[in-house]
Amino acid sequence: MSYFAAALLFLLMAEGMLAAGLWRPSVDIGDPITLIIVHCVTIGWLGLLMIGALLQFAPVLTGVGLATERFNLPALIAIVAGLAALICGFAAIKNGSSAAGLTMPVATALLAAGLLGIGAVLFTGLWRGRSAHAAAPFVLLGIICLAVTVLLGASFALVLSGATDAPLIVDLALGAVPLHASFGLGGWMSLAAIGVSYKLMSMFLLSPDTLRTQMVLAGGASTILMLSIALFCLFSRRDVIEPLSFISAVVFLGTIAIYATEMRSIYRTRRRKTLELNSIGSVPAFVLLALSMAALVISMPLNAGEGIRAAIVYLFVFGWLTGLGLAQLLKIVPFLTWLEAFGPLLGRRPTPRLQDLIKERRASFWLGGFYLAVVSAAASIAVNTDAGFQISAFAQLICSAGLSFELFQVRILAHVDAVAKSSPFHQPALLIAKINSER
């Protein structure tokens, strides 16, 4: 729950900076302020969200507990502190300050320790139970991509800060930015999200767990293999990187098409006939994933401009990854909260329903508004309209804040009547979820 809270704070921070006009379609995407926003979204929001989800669901996927939970809090502290140092480093670069030479290596060390450390804990647990569920290999592959993303990011940080001028690292930093983004967004976050969604959607929709995921996994692995070859070609054959990147995008689009049919099968064969908010709210995310990947594949041979590429990435990051994350949080947080507060009382006295913990109608308004704002913002980027983008970004911020408030209301059980909270009863802590079946 602490990872989720920190993630939401970074999402609101990034959207607040966008709404304030610190980045606009007319601003260079390589500007240090832009990089601050990008890393607040990728590391602060999406990274912490995915890690928090995996800490909860890795044992569910595998039936095997994680090697240790003692590293969870130190890893969170290291990641947040490292991201704060990274933000300070980018700000120092923007202002021409020599402080970047100190803060960027510190940020690199903290982020590497936190991300690779918690990644190792998750990888070990998933590897031990990799045959228990077809979704586990997706997350394992995603964690490998996380390691590559961190190592590439570390090289960029060291070069930008002037901490190193080693030719090998400089060459890597100058040419691997698109690959850094591909391994992070397409590899780590998307493959892990696909793996988790297989389990979550089957579990919450009560669908038969008979999916054929081998083709999706093979497609994802082939995409990562081609990106890896492109990465090695940075040091010898840079002329083949662009064709390899295009082929990997085409393969990933085909992978997404198969994944979409699997998700359709999950929805069609569900035993839970009435769709809940998280299930309905995930559908636009799947649609925007397919649309953004198709647009990317079309744009590459046409040599589309920077604005078009930025709009596609925006749609992918906020429409697919963020939309899916927010939709699933609307189920995960009430689910964990109900287990913690009322699970031990089940069978001993009447307990509220899971749906009673959240106002779904109000949350659906915020989630629908969020998707509309994202599409509007992406369209504004594509046509290079600063005013339209800023208005859309402000609407996106308001909707994200509304969803965050709904989740806060769930944690404090604001919608549960006093009778249900009478003794014996355990009020959940806001930022720590402790499920104790013996209580």
Coordinates of N, CA and C in Angstrom, one line a residue, residues 2-163:
S2 N 2.0 1.2 0.6 CA 3.0 2.3 0.6 C 3.5 2.6 -0.8
Y3 N 3.8 1.5 -1.5 CA 4.2 1.7 -2.9 C 3.1 2.4 -3.7
F4 N 1.9 1.9 -3.6 CA 0.8 2.6 -4.3 C 0.6 4.0 -4.0
A5 N 0.7 4.4 -2.7 CA 0.5 5.8 -2.3 C 1.6 6.6 -2.9
A6 N 2.9 6.2 -2.8 CA 4.0 6.9 -3.4 C 3.9 7.1 -4.9
A7 N 3.4 6.0 -5.5 CA 3.2 6.0 -7.0 C 2.2 7.1 -7.4
L8 N 1.1 7.1 -6.6 CA 0.0 8.1 -7.0 C 0.5 9.5 -6.7
L9 N 1.3 9.8 -5.7 CA 1.9 11.1 -5.5 C 2.8 11.5 -6.6
F10 N 3.6 10.6 -7.2 CA 4.4 11.0 -8.3 C 3.6 11.2 -9.6
L11 N 2.5 10.4 -9.7 CA 1.6 10.7 -10.9 C 1.0 12.1 -10.8
L12 N 0.5 12.5 -9.6 CA -0.1 13.8 -9.5 C 1.0 14.9 -9.7
M13 N 2.2 14.6 -9.2 CA 3.3 15.6 -9.3 C 3.6 15.8 -10.8
A14 N 3.7 14.7 -11.6 CA 4.0 14.8 -13.0 C 2.9 15.5 -13.7
E15 N 1.7 15.1 -13.5 CA 0.5 15.8 -14.2 C 0.4 17.2 -13.7
G16 N 0.8 17.5 -12.5 CA 0.7 18.9 -12.1 C 1.7 19.8 -12.9
M17 N 2.9 19.2 -13.1 CA 3.9 19.9 -13.9 C 3.5 20.1 -15.3
L18 N 2.8 19.1 -15.9 CA 2.3 19.2 -17.3 C 1.2 20.3 -17.3
A19 N 0.3 20.3 -16.3 CA -0.8 21.3 -16.3 C -0.3 22.7 -16.1
A20 N 0.8 22.8 -15.4 CA 1.4 24.1 -15.1 C 2.2 24.6 -16.4
G21 N 2.3 23.8 -17.4 CA 3.0 24.2 -18.6 C 4.5 24.1 -18.6
L22 N 5.0 23.3 -17.7 CA 6.5 23.0 -17.7 C 6.9 22.2 -18.8
W23 N 6.0 21.5 -19.4 CA 6.3 20.9 -20.8 C 5.1 21.1 -21.6
R24 N 5.3 21.5 -22.9 CA 4.3 21.7 -23.9 C 4.7 21.1 -25.2
P25 N 3.8 20.9 -26.1 CA 4.2 20.3 -27.4 C 5.3 21.1 -28.1
S26 N 5.4 22.4 -27.9 CA 6.4 23.2 -28.6 C 7.8 23.1 -27.9
V27 N 7.9 22.4 -26.7 CA 9.1 22.4 -26.0 C 9.9 21.1 -26.4
D28 N 11.2 21.2 -26.5 CA 12.1 20.1 -26.8 C 11.9 19.0 -25.8
I29 N 11.7 17.7 -26.3 CA 11.5 16.6 -25.3 C 12.8 16.2 -24.6
G30 N 14.0 16.8 -25.1 CA 15.2 16.5 -24.4 C 15.6 17.5 -23.4
D31 N 14.7 18.5 -23.1 CA 15.0 19.5 -22.1 C 15.0 18.8 -20.7
P32 N 15.9 19.2 -19.8 CA 16.0 18.6 -18.5 C 14.7 18.6 -17.7
I33 N 13.9 19.7 -17.8 CA 12.6 19.7 -17.1 C 11.7 18.6 -17.7
T34 N 11.7 18.4 -19.0 CA 10.9 17.3 -19.6 C 11.4 15.9 -19.0
L35 N 12.7 15.8 -18.8 CA 13.2 14.5 -18.3 C 12.8 14.3 -16.9
I36 N 12.6 15.4 -16.1 CA 12.1 15.3 -14.7 C 10.7 14.7 -14.8
I37 N 9.9 15.3 -15.7 CA 8.5 14.8 -15.8 C 8.4 13.3 -16.2
V38 N 9.2 13.0 -17.2 CA 9.3 11.6 -17.8 C 9.6 10.6 -16.7
H39 N 10.6 11.0 -15.9 CA 11.1 10.0 -14.9 C 10.1 10.0 -13.6
C40 N 9.4 11.0 -13.4 CA 8.4 11.0 -12.3 C 7.3 10.0 -12.8
V41 N 7.0 10.0 -14.1 CA 6.0 9.1 -14.6 C 6.5 7.6 -14.6
T42 N 7.7 7.5 -15.2 CA 8.1 6.1 -15.5 C 8.6 5.4 -14.2
I43 N 9.5 6.1 -13.4 CA 10.0 5.4 -12.2 C 9.1 5.7 -11.0
G44 N 8.6 6.9 -10.8 CA 7.8 7.2 -9.7 C 6.5 6.7 -9.7
W45 N 5.8 6.8 -10.8 CA 4.4 6.3 -10.9 C 4.3 4.8 -11.4
L46 N 4.8 4.6 -12.6 CA 4.6 3.2 -13.2 C 5.5 2.2 -12.5
G47 N 6.7 2.6 -12.2 CA 7.7 1.7 -11.6 C 7.2 1.2 -10.2
L48 N 6.9 2.2 -9.3 CA 6.4 1.9 -8.0 C 5.1 1.2 -8.0
L49 N 4.2 1.6 -8.9 CA 2.9 0.9 -9.1 C 3.1 -0.6 -9.4
M50 N 4.0 -0.9 -10.4 CA 4.2 -2.3 -10.8 C 4.8 -3.1 -9.7
I51 N 5.8 -2.5 -9.0 CA 6.5 -3.2 -7.9 C 5.5 -3.5 -6.8
G52 N 4.7 -2.5 -6.4 CA 3.7 -2.7 -5.4 C 2.7 -3.8 -5.8
A53 N 2.3 -3.9 -7.0 CA 1.4 -4.9 -7.5 C 2.1 -6.3 -7.4
L54 N 3.3 -6.4 -7.9 CA 4.0 -7.6 -7.9 C 4.3 -8.2 -6.5
L55 N 4.6 -7.3 -5.6 CA 4.8 -7.7 -4.2 C 3.6 -8.4 -3.6
Q56 N 2.4 -8.0 -4.1 CA 1.2 -8.6 -3.6 C 0.9 -9.9 -4.4
F57 N 1.1 -9.8 -5.8 CA 0.6 -10.9 -6.6 C 1.6 -11.9 -7.1
A58 N 2.9 -11.6 -6.9 CA 3.9 -12.7 -7.2 C 3.6 -14.0 -6.4
P59 N 3.3 -13.9 -5.1 CA 3.0 -15.2 -4.4 C 1.7 -15.8 -4.9
V60 N 0.7 -14.9 -5.4 CA -0.5 -15.4 -5.9 C -0.3 -16.1 -7.2
L61 N 0.6 -15.6 -8.1 CA 0.9 -16.2 -9.4 C 1.6 -17.5 -9.2
T62 N 2.5 -17.7 -8.2 CA 3.3 -18.8 -8.1 C 3.0 -19.8 -7.0
G63 N 2.2 -19.3 -6.0 CA 2.0 -20.2 -4.8 C 3.2 -20.3 -4.0
V64 N 4.2 -19.5 -4.2 CA 5.5 -19.5 -3.4 C 5.7 -18.1 -2.9
G65 N 6.0 -18.0 -1.6 CA 6.3 -16.8 -1.0 C 7.6 -16.2 -1.4
L66 N 7.7 -14.9 -1.3 CA 9.0 -14.2 -1.7 C 10.1 -14.5 -0.7
A67 N 11.3 -14.5 -1.2 CA 12.4 -14.8 -0.3 C 12.5 -14.0 1.0
T68 N 12.2 -12.7 0.9 CA 12.2 -11.9 2.0 C 11.3 -10.7 1.8
E69 N 10.7 -10.2 2.9 CA 9.9 -9.0 2.8 C 10.6 -7.8 3.5
R70 N 11.8 -8.1 4.1 CA 12.5 -7.1 4.9 C 13.1 -6.1 4.0
F71 N 13.2 -6.4 2.7 CA 13.8 -5.4 1.7 C 12.8 -4.5 1.1
N72 N 11.5 -4.8 1.4 CA 10.5 -4.0 0.7 C 10.6 -2.5 1.1
L73 N 10.7 -2.2 2.4 CA 10.7 -0.8 2.8 C 12.0 -0.1 2.4
P74 N 13.2 -0.8 2.7 CA 14.5 -0.1 2.2 C 14.5 0.1 0.7
A75 N 13.9 -0.8 -0.1 CA 13.9 -0.6 -1.5 C 13.0 0.6 -1.9
L76 N 11.9 0.8 -1.2 CA 11.0 1.9 -1.5 C 11.7 3.2 -1.1
I77 N 12.4 3.3 0.0 CA 13.1 4.5 0.4 C 14.2 4.8 -0.6
A78 N 15.0 3.7 -1.0 CA 16.1 4.0 -2.0 C 15.6 4.5 -3.3
I79 N 14.4 3.9 -3.8 CA 13.9 4.4 -5.1 C 13.4 5.8 -5.0
V80 N 12.7 6.1 -3.9 CA 12.1 7.5 -3.8 C 13.3 8.5 -3.6
A81 N 14.3 8.1 -2.7 CA 15.4 9.0 -2.5 C 16.2 9.2 -3.8
G82 N 16.4 8.1 -4.5 CA 17.1 8.1 -5.8 C 16.5 9.0 -6.8
L83 N 15.1 8.9 -6.9 CA 14.4 9.7 -7.9 C 14.4 11.1 -7.5
A84 N 14.4 11.4 -6.2 CA 14.5 12.8 -5.7 C 15.9 13.4 -6.1
A85 N 16.9 12.6 -6.0 CA 18.3 13.0 -6.3 C 18.4 13.2 -7.9
L86 N 17.7 12.3 -8.6 CA 17.7 12.4 -10.1 C 17.0 13.7 -10.5
I87 N 15.9 14.1 -9.9 CA 15.2 15.3 -10.2 C 16.1 16.5 -9.9
C88 N 16.8 16.5 -8.7 CA 17.7 17.6 -8.4 C 18.9 17.6 -9.4
G89 N 19.3 16.5 -9.9 CA 20.4 16.5 -10.9 C 20.0 17.1 -12.2
F90 N 18.8 16.7 -12.7 CA 18.3 17.3 -13.9 C 18.1 18.8 -13.8
A91 N 17.6 19.2 -12.6 CA 17.4 20.7 -12.3 C 18.8 21.4 -12.3
A92 N 19.8 20.7 -11.8 CA 21.1 21.3 -11.8 C 21.7 21.5 -13.2
I93 N 21.4 20.4 -14.0 CA 21.9 20.5 -15.4 C 21.1 21.7 -16.1
K94 N 19.9 21.8 -15.9 CA 19.1 22.9 -16.5 C 19.7 24.3 -16.1
N95 N 20.1 24.4 -14.8 CA 20.6 25.7 -14.4 C 22.1 25.8 -14.6
G96 N 22.8 24.8 -15.2 CA 24.2 24.9 -15.4 C 25.0 24.8 -14.2
S97 N 24.5 24.1 -13.1 CA 25.2 24.0 -11.9 C 26.1 22.8 -11.9
S98 N 27.2 22.9 -11.2 CA 28.2 21.8 -11.1 C 27.7 20.8 -10.1
A99 N 26.6 21.0 -9.4 CA 26.1 20.1 -8.4 C 25.6 18.8 -9.1
A100 N 25.3 18.9 -10.4 CA 24.9 17.7 -11.1 C 26.0 16.6 -11.0
G101 N 27.2 17.0 -11.0 CA 28.3 16.0 -10.9 C 28.3 15.2 -9.7
L102 N 27.6 15.7 -8.6 CA 27.5 14.9 -7.4 C 26.2 14.2 -7.3
T103 N 25.1 14.9 -7.6 CA 23.8 14.3 -7.4 C 23.4 13.2 -8.4
M104 N 23.9 13.3 -9.6 CA 23.5 12.2 -10.6 C 24.2 10.9 -10.2
P105 N 25.5 10.8 -9.8 CA 26.0 9.5 -9.4 C 25.3 9.0 -8.1
V106 N 24.9 9.9 -7.2 CA 24.2 9.4 -6.0 C 22.8 8.8 -6.4
A107 N 22.1 9.6 -7.3 CA 20.8 9.1 -7.8 C 21.0 7.7 -8.5
T108 N 22.0 7.6 -9.3 CA 22.2 6.3 -10.0 C 22.4 5.2 -9.0
A109 N 23.2 5.4 -8.0 CA 23.5 4.3 -7.0 C 22.3 4.0 -6.2
L110 N 21.5 5.0 -5.8 CA 20.3 4.7 -5.0 C 19.2 4.0 -5.9
L111 N 19.0 4.4 -7.1 CA 18.0 3.8 -8.0 C 18.4 2.4 -8.3
A112 N 19.7 2.2 -8.7 CA 20.1 0.9 -9.0 C 20.0 -0.1 -7.9
A113 N 20.3 0.4 -6.7 CA 20.2 -0.5 -5.5 C 18.8 -0.8 -5.2
G114 N 17.9 0.2 -5.3 CA 16.5 -0.1 -4.9 C 15.8 -0.9 -6.0
L115 N 15.9 -0.6 -7.3 CA 15.2 -1.3 -8.3 C 15.8 -2.7 -8.6
L116 N 17.1 -2.8 -8.7 CA 17.7 -4.1 -8.9 C 17.6 -5.0 -7.7
G117 N 17.6 -4.4 -6.5 CA 17.4 -5.2 -5.3 C 16.0 -5.8 -5.2
I118 N 15.0 -5.0 -5.3 CA 13.7 -5.5 -5.2 C 13.3 -6.4 -6.5
G119 N 14.0 -6.1 -7.6 CA 13.8 -6.9 -8.8 C 14.3 -8.3 -8.5
A120 N 15.5 -8.4 -7.8 CA 16.1 -9.7 -7.5 C 15.2 -10.5 -6.6
V121 N 14.6 -9.8 -5.6 CA 13.7 -10.5 -4.7 C 12.5 -11.1 -5.5
L122 N 11.9 -10.3 -6.3 CA 10.7 -10.7 -7.1 C 11.1 -11.8 -8.1
F123 N 12.3 -11.6 -8.8 CA 12.7 -12.6 -9.7 C 12.9 -14.0 -9.1
T124 N 13.5 -14.0 -7.9 CA 13.8 -15.3 -7.2 C 12.5 -16.0 -6.9
G125 N 11.5 -15.2 -6.3 CA 10.3 -15.8 -6.0 C 9.5 -16.4 -7.2
L126 N 9.5 -15.6 -8.3 CA 8.8 -16.0 -9.5 C 9.5 -17.2 -10.2
W127 N 10.8 -17.2 -10.1 CA 11.6 -18.3 -10.7 C 11.3 -19.6 -10.0
R128 N 11.2 -19.6 -8.7 CA 10.9 -20.8 -8.0 C 9.5 -21.4 -8.3
G129 N 8.6 -20.5 -8.6 CA 7.2 -21.0 -8.9 C 6.8 -20.7 -10.3
R130 N 7.8 -20.6 -11.2 CA 7.5 -20.2 -12.6 C 6.6 -21.1 -13.3
S131 N 6.4 -22.4 -12.9 CA 5.6 -23.3 -13.6 C 4.1 -23.3 -13.1
A132 N 3.9 -22.6 -12.0 CA 2.6 -22.6 -11.3 C 1.5 -21.9 -12.2
H133 N 1.9 -20.8 -12.9 CA 0.9 -20.0 -13.7 C 1.6 -19.5 -14.9
A134 N 0.9 -19.5 -16.0 CA 1.4 -19.1 -17.3 C 1.8 -17.6 -17.3
A135 N 1.4 -16.8 -16.3 CA 1.7 -15.4 -16.3 C 3.1 -15.1 -15.8
A136 N 3.6 -16.0 -15.0 CA 4.9 -15.8 -14.3 C 6.1 -15.5 -15.3
P137 N 6.2 -16.3 -16.4 CA 7.3 -16.0 -17.3 C 7.3 -14.6 -17.9
F138 N 6.1 -14.0 -18.1 CA 6.0 -12.6 -18.6 C 6.7 -11.7 -17.6
V139 N 6.4 -11.9 -16.3 CA 7.0 -11.0 -15.3 C 8.5 -11.2 -15.2
L140 N 8.9 -12.5 -15.3 CA 10.3 -12.7 -15.3 C 11.1 -12.0 -16.4
L141 N 10.5 -12.1 -17.6 CA 11.1 -11.4 -18.8 C 11.1 -9.9 -18.6
G142 N 10.0 -9.4 -18.0 CA 9.9 -8.0 -17.7 C 11.0 -7.5 -16.7
I143 N 11.2 -8.3 -15.7 CA 12.3 -8.0 -14.7 C 13.7 -7.9 -15.3
I144 N 13.9 -8.8 -16.3 CA 15.2 -8.8 -17.0 C 15.3 -7.5 -17.8
C145 N 14.2 -7.1 -18.4 CA 14.2 -5.8 -19.1 C 14.4 -4.6 -18.2
L146 N 13.8 -4.8 -16.9 CA 14.1 -3.7 -15.9 C 15.5 -3.5 -15.7
A147 N 16.3 -4.7 -15.5 CA 17.7 -4.6 -15.3 C 18.4 -3.9 -16.4
V148 N 18.1 -4.2 -17.7 CA 18.7 -3.5 -18.8 C 18.4 -2.1 -18.8
T149 N 17.1 -1.7 -18.5 CA 16.7 -0.3 -18.5 C 17.5 0.5 -17.4
V150 N 17.7 -0.1 -16.2 CA 18.4 0.6 -15.2 C 19.8 0.8 -15.6
L151 N 20.5 -0.2 -16.2 CA 21.9 -0.1 -16.6 C 22.1 1.0 -17.7
L152 N 21.1 1.0 -18.6 CA 21.2 2.0 -19.7 C 21.0 3.4 -19.0
G153 N 20.0 3.5 -18.2 CA 19.7 4.8 -17.5 C 20.9 5.3 -16.7
A154 N 21.6 4.3 -16.0 CA 22.8 4.7 -15.2 C 23.9 5.3 -16.1
S155 N 24.1 4.7 -17.3 CA 25.1 5.2 -18.2 C 24.7 6.6 -18.7
F156 N 23.4 6.9 -19.0 CA 23.0 8.2 -19.4 C 23.3 9.2 -18.3
A157 N 22.9 8.9 -17.1 CA 23.1 9.8 -15.9 C 24.5 10.1 -15.7
L158 N 25.4 9.2 -15.8 CA 26.8 9.4 -15.6 C 27.4 10.3 -16.7
V159 N 27.0 10.1 -17.9 CA 27.5 10.9 -19.0 C 26.9 12.4 -18.9
L160 N 25.6 12.5 -18.7 CA 25.0 13.8 -18.6 C 25.6 14.7 -17.5
S161 N 26.0 14.0 -16.4 CA 26.5 14.8 -15.2 C 28.0 15.1 -15.4
G162 N 28.6 14.5 -16.4 CA 30.1 14.7 -16.6 C 30.9 13.8 -15.7
A163 N 30.3 12.8 -15.0 CA 31.0 12.0 -14.1 C 31.9 11.0 -14.8

